[in-house]
JSON list of C-alpha atoms in Angstrom, two decimals:
[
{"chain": "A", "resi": 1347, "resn": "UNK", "atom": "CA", "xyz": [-19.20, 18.36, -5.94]},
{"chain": "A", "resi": 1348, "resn": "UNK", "atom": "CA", "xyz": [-21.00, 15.77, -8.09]},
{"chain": "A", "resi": 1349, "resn": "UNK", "atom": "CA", "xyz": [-18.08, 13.18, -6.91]},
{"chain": "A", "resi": 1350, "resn": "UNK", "atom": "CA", "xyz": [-15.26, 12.34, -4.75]},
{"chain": "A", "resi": 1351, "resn": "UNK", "atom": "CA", "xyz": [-13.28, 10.66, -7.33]},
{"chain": "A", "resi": 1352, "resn": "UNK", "atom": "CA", "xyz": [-11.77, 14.14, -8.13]},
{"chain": "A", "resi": 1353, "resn": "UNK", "atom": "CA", "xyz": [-11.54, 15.38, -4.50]},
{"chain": "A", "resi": 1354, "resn": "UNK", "atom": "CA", "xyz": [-7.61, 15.95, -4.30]},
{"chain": "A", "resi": 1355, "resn": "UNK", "atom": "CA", "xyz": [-6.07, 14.65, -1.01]},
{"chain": "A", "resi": 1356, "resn": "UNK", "atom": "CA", "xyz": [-2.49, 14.38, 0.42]},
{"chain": "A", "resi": 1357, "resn": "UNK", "atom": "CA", "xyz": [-2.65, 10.87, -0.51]},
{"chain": "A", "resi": 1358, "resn": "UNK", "atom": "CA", "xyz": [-0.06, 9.65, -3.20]},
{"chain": "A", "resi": 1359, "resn": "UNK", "atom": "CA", "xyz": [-1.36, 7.43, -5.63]},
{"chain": "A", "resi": 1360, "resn": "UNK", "atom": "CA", "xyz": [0.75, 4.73, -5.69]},
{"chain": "A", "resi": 1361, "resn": "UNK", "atom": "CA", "xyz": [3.46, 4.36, -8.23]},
{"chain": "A", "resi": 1362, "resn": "UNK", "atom": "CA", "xyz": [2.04, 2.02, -11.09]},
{"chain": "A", "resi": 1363, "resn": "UNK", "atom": "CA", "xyz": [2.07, 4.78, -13.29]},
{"chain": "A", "resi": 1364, "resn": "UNK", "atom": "CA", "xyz": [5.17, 6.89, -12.66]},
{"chain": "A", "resi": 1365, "resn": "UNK", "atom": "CA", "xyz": [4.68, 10.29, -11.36]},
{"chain": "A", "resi": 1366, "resn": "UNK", "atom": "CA", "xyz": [6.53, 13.52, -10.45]},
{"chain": "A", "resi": 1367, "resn": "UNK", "atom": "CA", "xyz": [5.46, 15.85, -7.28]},
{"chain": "A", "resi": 1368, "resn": "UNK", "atom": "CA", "xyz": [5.89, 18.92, -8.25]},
{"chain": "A", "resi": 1369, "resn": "UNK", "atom": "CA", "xyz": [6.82, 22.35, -5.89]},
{"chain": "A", "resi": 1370, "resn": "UNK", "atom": "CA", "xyz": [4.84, 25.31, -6.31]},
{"chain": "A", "resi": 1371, "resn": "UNK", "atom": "CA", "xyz": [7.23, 27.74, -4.29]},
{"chain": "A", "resi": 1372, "resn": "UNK", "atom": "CA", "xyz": [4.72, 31.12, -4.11]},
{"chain": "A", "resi": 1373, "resn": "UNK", "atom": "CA", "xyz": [7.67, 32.43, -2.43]},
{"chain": "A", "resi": 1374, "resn": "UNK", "atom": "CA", "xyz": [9.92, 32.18, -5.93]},
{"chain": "A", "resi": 1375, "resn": "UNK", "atom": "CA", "xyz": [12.86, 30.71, -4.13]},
{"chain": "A", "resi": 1376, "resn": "UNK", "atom": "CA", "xyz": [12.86, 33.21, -1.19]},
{"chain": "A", "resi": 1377, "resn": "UNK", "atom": "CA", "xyz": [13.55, 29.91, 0.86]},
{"chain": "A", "resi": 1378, "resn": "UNK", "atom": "CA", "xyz": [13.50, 32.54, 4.48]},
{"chain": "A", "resi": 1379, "resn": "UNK", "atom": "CA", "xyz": [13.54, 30.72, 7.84]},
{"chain": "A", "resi": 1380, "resn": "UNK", "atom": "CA", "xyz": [12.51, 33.16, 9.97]},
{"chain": "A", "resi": 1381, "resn": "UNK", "atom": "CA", "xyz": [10.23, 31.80, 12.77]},
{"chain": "A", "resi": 1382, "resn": "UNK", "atom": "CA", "xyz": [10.44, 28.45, 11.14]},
{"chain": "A", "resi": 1383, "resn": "UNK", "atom": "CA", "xyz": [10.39, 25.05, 12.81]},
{"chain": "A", "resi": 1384, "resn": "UNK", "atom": "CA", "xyz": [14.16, 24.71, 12.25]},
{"chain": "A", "resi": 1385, "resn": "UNK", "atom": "CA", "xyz": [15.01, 28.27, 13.16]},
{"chain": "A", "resi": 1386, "resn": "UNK", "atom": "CA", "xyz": [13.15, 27.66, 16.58]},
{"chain": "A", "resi": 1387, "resn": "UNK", "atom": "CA", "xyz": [15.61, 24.52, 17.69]},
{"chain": "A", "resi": 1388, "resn": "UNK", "atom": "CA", "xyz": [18.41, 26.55, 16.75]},
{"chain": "A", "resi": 1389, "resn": "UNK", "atom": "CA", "xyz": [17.15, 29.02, 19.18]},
{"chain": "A", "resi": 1390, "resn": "UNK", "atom": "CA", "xyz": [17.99, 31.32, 15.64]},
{"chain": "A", "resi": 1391, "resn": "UNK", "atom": "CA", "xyz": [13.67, 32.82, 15.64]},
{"chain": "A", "resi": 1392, "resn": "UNK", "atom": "CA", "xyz": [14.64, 36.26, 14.18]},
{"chain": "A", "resi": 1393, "resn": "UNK", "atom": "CA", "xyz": [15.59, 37.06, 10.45]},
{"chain": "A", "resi": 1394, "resn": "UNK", "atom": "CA", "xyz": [13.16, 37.19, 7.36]},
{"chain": "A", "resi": 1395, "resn": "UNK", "atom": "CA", "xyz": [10.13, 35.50, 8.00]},
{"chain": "A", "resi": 1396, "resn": "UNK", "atom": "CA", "xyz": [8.25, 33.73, 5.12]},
{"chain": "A", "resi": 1397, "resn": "UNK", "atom": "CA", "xyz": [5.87, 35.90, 3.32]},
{"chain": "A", "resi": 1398, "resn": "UNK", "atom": "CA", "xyz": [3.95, 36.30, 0.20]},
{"chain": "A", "resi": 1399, "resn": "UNK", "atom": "CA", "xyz": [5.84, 38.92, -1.88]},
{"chain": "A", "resi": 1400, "resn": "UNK", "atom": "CA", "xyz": [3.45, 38.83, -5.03]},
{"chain": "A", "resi": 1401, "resn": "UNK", "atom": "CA", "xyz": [-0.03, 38.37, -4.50]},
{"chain": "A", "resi": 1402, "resn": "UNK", "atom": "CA", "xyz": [-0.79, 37.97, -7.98]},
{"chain": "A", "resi": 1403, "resn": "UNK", "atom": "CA", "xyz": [1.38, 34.67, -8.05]},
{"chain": "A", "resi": 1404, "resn": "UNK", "atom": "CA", "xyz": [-1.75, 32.86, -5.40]},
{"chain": "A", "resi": 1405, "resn": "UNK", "atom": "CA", "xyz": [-4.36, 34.46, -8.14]},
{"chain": "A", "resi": 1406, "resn": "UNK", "atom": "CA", "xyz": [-2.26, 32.14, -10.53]},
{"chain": "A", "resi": 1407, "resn": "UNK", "atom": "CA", "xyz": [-1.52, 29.05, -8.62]},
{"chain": "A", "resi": 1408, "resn": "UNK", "atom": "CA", "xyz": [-5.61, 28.88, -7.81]},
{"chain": "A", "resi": 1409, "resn": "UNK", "atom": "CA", "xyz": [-6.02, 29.35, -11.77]},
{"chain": "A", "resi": 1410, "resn": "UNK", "atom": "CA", "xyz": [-3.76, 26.68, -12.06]},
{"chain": "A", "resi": 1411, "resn": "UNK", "atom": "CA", "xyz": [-4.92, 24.10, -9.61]},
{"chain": "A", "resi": 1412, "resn": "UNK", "atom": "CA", "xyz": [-8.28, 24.54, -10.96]},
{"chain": "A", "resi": 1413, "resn": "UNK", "atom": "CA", "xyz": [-7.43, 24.13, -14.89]},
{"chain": "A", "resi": 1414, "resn": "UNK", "atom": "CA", "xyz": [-5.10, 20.93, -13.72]},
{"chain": "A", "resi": 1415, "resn": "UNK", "atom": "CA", "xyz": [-7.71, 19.41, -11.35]},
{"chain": "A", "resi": 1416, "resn": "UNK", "atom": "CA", "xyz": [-10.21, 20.07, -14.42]},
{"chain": "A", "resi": 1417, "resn": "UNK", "atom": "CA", "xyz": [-8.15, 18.43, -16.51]},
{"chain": "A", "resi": 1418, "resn": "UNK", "atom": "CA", "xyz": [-7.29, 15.62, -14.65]},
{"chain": "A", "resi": 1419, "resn": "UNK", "atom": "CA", "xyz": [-4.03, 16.01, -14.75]},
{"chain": "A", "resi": 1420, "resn": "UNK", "atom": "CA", "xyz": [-3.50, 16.31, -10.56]},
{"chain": "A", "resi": 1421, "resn": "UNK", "atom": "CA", "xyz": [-3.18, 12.91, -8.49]},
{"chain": "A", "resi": 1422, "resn": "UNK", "atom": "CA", "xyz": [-2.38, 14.22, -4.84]},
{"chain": "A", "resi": 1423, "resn": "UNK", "atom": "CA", "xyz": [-2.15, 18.25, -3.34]},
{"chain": "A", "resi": 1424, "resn": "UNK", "atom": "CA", "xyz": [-0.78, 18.90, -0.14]},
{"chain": "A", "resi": 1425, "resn": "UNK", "atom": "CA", "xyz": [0.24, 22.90, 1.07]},
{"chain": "A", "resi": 1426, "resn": "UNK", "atom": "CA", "xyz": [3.47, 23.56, 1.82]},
{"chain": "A", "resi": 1427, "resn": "UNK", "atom": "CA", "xyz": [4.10, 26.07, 4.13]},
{"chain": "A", "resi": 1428, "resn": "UNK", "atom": "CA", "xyz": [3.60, 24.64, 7.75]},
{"chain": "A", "resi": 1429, "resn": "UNK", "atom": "CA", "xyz": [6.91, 22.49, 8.52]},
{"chain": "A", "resi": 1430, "resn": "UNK", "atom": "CA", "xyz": [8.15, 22.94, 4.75]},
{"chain": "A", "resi": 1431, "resn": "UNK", "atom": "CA", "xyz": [9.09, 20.91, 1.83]},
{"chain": "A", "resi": 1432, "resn": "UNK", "atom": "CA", "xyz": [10.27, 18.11, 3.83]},
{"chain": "A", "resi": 1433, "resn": "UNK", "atom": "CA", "xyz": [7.06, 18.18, 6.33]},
{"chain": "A", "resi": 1434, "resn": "UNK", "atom": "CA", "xyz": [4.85, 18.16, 3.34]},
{"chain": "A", "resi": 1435, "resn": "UNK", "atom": "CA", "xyz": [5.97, 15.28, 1.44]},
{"chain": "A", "resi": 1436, "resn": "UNK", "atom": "CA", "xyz": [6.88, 13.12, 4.44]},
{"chain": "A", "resi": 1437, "resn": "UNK", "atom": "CA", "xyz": [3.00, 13.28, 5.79]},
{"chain": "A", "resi": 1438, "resn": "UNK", "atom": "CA", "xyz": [2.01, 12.67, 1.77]},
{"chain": "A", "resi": 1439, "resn": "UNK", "atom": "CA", "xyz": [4.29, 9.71, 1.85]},
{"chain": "A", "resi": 1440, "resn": "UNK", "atom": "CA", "xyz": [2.75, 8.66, 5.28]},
{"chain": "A", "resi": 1441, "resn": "UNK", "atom": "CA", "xyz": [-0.76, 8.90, 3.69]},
{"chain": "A", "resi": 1442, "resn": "UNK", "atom": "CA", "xyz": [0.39, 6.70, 0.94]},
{"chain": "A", "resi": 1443, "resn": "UNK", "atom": "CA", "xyz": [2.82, 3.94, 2.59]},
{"chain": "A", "resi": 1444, "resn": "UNK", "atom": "CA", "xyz": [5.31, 4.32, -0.23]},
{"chain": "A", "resi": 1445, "resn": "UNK", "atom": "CA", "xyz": [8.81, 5.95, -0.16]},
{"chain": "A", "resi": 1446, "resn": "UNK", "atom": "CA", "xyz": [10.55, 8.67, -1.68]},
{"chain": "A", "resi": 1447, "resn": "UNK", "atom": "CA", "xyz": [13.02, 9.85, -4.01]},
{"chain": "A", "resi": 1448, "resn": "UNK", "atom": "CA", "xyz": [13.61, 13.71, -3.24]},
{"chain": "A", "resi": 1449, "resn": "UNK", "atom": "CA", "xyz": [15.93, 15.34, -5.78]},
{"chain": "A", "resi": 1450, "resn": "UNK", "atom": "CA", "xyz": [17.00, 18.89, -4.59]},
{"chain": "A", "resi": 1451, "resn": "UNK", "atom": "CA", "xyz": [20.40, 18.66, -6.93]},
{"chain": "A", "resi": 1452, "resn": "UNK", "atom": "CA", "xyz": [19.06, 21.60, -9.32]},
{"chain": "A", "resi": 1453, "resn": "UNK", "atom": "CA", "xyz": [17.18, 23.50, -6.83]},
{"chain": "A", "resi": 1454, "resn": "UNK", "atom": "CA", "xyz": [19.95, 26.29, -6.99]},
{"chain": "A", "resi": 1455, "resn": "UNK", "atom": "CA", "xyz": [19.01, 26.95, -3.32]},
{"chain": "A", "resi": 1456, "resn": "UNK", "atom": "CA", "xyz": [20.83, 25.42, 0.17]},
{"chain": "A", "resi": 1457, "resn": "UNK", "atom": "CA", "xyz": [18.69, 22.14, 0.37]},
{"chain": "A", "resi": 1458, "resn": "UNK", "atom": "CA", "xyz": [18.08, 22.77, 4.16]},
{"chain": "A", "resi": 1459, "resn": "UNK", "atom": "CA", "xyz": [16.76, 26.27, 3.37]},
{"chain": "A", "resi": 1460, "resn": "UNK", "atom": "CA", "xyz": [14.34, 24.51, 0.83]},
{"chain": "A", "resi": 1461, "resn": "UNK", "atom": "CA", "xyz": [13.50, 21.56, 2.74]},
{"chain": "A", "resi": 1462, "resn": "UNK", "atom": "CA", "xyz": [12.68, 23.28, 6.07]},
{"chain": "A", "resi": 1463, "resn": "UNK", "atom": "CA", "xyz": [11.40, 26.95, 4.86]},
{"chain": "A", "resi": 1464, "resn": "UNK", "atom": "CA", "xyz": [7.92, 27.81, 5.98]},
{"chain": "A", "resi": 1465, "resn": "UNK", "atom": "CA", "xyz": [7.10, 29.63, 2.67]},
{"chain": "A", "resi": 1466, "resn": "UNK", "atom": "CA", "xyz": [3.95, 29.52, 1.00]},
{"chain": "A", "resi": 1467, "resn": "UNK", "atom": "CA", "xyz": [3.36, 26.67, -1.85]},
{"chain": "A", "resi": 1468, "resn": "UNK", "atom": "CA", "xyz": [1.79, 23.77, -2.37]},
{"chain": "A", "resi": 1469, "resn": "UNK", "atom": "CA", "xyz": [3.52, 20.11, -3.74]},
{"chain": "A", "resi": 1470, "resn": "UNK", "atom": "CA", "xyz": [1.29, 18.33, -6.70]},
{"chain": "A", "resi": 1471, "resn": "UNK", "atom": "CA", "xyz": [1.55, 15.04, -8.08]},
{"chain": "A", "resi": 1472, "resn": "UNK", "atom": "CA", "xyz": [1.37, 14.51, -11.92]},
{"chain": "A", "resi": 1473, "resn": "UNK", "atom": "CA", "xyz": [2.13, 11.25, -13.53]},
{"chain": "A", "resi": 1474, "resn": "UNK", "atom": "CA", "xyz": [4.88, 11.45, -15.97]},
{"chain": "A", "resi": 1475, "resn": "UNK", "atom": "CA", "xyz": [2.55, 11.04, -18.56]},
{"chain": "A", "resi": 1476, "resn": "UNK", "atom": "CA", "xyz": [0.56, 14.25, -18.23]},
{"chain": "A", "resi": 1477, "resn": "UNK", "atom": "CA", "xyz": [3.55, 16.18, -17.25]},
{"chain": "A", "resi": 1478, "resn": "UNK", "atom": "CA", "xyz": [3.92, 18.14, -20.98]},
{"chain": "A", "resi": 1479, "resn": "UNK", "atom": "CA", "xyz": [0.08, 18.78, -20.17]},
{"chain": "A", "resi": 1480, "resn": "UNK", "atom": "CA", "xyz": [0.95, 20.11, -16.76]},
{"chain": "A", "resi": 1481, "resn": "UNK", "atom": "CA", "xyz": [3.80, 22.60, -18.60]},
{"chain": "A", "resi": 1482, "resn": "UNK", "atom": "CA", "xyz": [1.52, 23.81, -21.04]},
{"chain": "A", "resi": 1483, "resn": "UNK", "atom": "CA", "xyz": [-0.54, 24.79, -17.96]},
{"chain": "A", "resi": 1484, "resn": "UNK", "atom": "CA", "xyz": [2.51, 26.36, -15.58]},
{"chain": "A", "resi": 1485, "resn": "UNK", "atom": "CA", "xyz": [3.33, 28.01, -19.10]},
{"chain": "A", "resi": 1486, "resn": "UNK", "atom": "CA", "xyz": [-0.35, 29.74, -19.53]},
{"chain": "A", "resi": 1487, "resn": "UNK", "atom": "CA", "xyz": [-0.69, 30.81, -15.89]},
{"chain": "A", "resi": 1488, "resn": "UNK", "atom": "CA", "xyz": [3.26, 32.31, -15.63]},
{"chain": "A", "resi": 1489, "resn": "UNK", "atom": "CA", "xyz": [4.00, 29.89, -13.05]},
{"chain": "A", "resi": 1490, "resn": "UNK", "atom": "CA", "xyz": [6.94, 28.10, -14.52]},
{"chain": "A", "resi": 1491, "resn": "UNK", "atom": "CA", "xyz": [9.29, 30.15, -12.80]},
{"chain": "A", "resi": 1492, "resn": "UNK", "atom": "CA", "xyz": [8.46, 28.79, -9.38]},
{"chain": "A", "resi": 1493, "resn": "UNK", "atom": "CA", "xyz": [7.30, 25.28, -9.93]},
{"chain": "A", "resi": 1494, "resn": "UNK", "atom": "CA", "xyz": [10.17, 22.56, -10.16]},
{"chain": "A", "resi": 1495, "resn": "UNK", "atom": "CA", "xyz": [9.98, 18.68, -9.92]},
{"chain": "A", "resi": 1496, "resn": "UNK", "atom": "CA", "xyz": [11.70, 17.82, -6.38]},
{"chain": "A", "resi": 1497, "resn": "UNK", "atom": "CA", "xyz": [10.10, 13.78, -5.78]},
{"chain": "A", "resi": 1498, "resn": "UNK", "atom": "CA", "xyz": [8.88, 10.49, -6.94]},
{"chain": "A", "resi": 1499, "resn": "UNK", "atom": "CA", "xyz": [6.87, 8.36, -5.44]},
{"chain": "A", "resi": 1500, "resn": "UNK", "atom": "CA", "xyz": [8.74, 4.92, -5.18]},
{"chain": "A", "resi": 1501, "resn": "UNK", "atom": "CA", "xyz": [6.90, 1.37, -4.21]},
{"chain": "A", "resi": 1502, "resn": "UNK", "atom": "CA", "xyz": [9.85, 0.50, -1.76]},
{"chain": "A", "resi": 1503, "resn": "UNK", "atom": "CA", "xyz": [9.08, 1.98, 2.01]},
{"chain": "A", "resi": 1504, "resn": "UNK", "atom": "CA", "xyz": [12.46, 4.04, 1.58]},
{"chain": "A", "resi": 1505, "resn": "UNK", "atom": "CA", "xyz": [13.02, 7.66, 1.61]},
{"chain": "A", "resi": 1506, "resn": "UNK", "atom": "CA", "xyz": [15.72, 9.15, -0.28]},
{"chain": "A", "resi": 1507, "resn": "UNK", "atom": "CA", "xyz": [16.93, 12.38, -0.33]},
{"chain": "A", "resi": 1508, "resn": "UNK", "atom": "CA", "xyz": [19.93, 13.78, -3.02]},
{"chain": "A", "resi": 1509, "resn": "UNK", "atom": "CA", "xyz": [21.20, 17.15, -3.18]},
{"chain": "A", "resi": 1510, "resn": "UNK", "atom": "CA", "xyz": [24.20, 18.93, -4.77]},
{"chain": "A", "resi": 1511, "resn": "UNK", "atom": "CA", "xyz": [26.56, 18.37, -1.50]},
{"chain": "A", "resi": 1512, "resn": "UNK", "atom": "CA", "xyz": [24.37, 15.90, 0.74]},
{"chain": "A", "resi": 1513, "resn": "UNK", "atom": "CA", "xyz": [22.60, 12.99, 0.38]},
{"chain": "A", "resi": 1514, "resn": "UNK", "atom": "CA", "xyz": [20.12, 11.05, 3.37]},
{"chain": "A", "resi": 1515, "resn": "UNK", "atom": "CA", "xyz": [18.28, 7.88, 3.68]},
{"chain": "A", "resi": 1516, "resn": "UNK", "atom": "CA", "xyz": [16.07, 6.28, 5.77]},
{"chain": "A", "resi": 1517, "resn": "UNK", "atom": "CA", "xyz": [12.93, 3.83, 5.89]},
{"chain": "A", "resi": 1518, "resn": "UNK", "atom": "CA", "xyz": [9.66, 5.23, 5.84]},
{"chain": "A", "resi": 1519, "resn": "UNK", "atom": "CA", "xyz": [9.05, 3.55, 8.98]},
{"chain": "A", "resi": 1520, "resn": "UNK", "atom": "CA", "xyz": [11.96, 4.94, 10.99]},
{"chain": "A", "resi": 1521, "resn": "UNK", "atom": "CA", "xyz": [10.88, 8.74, 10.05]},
{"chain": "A", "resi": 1522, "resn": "UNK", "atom": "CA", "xyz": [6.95, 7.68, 10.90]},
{"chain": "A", "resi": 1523, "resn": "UNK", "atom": "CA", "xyz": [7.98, 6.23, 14.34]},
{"chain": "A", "resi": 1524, "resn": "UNK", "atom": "CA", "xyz": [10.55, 9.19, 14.59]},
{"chain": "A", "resi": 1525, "resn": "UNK", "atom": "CA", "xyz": [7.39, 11.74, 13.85]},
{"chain": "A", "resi": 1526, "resn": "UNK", "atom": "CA", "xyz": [4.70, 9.48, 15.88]},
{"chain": "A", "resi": 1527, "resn": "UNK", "atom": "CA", "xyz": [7.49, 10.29, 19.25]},
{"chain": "A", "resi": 1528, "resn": "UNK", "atom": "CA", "xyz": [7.70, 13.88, 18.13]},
{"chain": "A", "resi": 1529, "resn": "UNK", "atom": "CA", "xyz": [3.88, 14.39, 17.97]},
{"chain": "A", "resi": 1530, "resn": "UNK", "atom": "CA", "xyz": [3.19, 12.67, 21.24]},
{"chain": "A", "resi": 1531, "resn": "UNK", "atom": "CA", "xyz": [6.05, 14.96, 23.27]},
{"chain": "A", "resi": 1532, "resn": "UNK", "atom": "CA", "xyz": [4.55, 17.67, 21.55]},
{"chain": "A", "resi": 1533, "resn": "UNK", "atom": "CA", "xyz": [0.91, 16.98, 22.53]},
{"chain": "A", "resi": 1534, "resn": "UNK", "atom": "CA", "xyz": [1.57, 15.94, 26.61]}
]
């Protein structure tokens, strides 16, 4: 690589230039728990366990990523799939020091199933401004029907979540010292 500057990190770019991260659900919605995180504390480790049901949908999510990243139209990239949704944008919020707004209202899935299923994906940023760009390119690599805007990066240290029967707040540094005790119990 000739440069860094186009190296694409978990790191949010901080919100002078609004932005949208994006979900790239490989899974199409499938939103299992099985053997998740969640599923484990419920002592509930059984059912459908995430999995990739069309192969041909990581062929086009590479396609994409590489056309956007070419482009420049990609600010931050983080996978999804180990501790979900809600894993994945908390430690890209971490990264950054900035809150959150998550919007799950049109997800058209139980927000806890989408926030806390283990399902292959990936969450991109794209500022607002390249976002027609960034359709054009779900559009071209059939990906549109598993990509959906779900956060914002926000300069306050405040995460928000919204969804269609629930909503939850909390300061960024609440959650961090919240996950710094979880990762310590988990390490000793």
């Amino acid at each position: 690589m000739a440069s860094v500057d186009r190296t694409l990190t978990p790191e949010l770019q901080q919100p002078e230039q609004p932005s949208d991260l994006w979900l790239l659900d490989l899974s199409a919605g499938a939103d299992r728990l099985g053997g998740s995180a969640l599923a484990q504390v419920l002592g509930q480790a059984g059912g459908a366990p995430p999995d990739l049901d069309d192969p041909s949908r990581l062929r086009s999510l590479a396609q994409l990523l590489a056309d956007a990243r070419r482009a420049g139209l990609l600010q931050a990239y983080h996978d999804r799939s180990d501790g979900g949704l809600w894993v994945c944008l908390l430690e890209m919020a971490f990264a950054a020091r900035c809150g959150l707004q998550i919007d799950l209202t049109d997800s058209g899935a139980p927000a806890l199933a989408r926030l806390l299923c283990e399902e292959p994906g990936a969450v991109v940023q794209v500022r607002r401004a390249d976002r027609a760009a960034f359709e054009l390119l779900l559009a071209r690599h059939e990906c549109s029907e598993w990509a959906q805007r779900v956060a914002s990066p926000q300069a306050n240290a405040q995460v928000a979540v919204t969804t269609a029967d629930w909503t939850f707040g909390a300061s960024l540094h609440e959650l961090l010292d919240i996950w710094g005790e979880t990762s310590w119990a988990m390490q000793r």
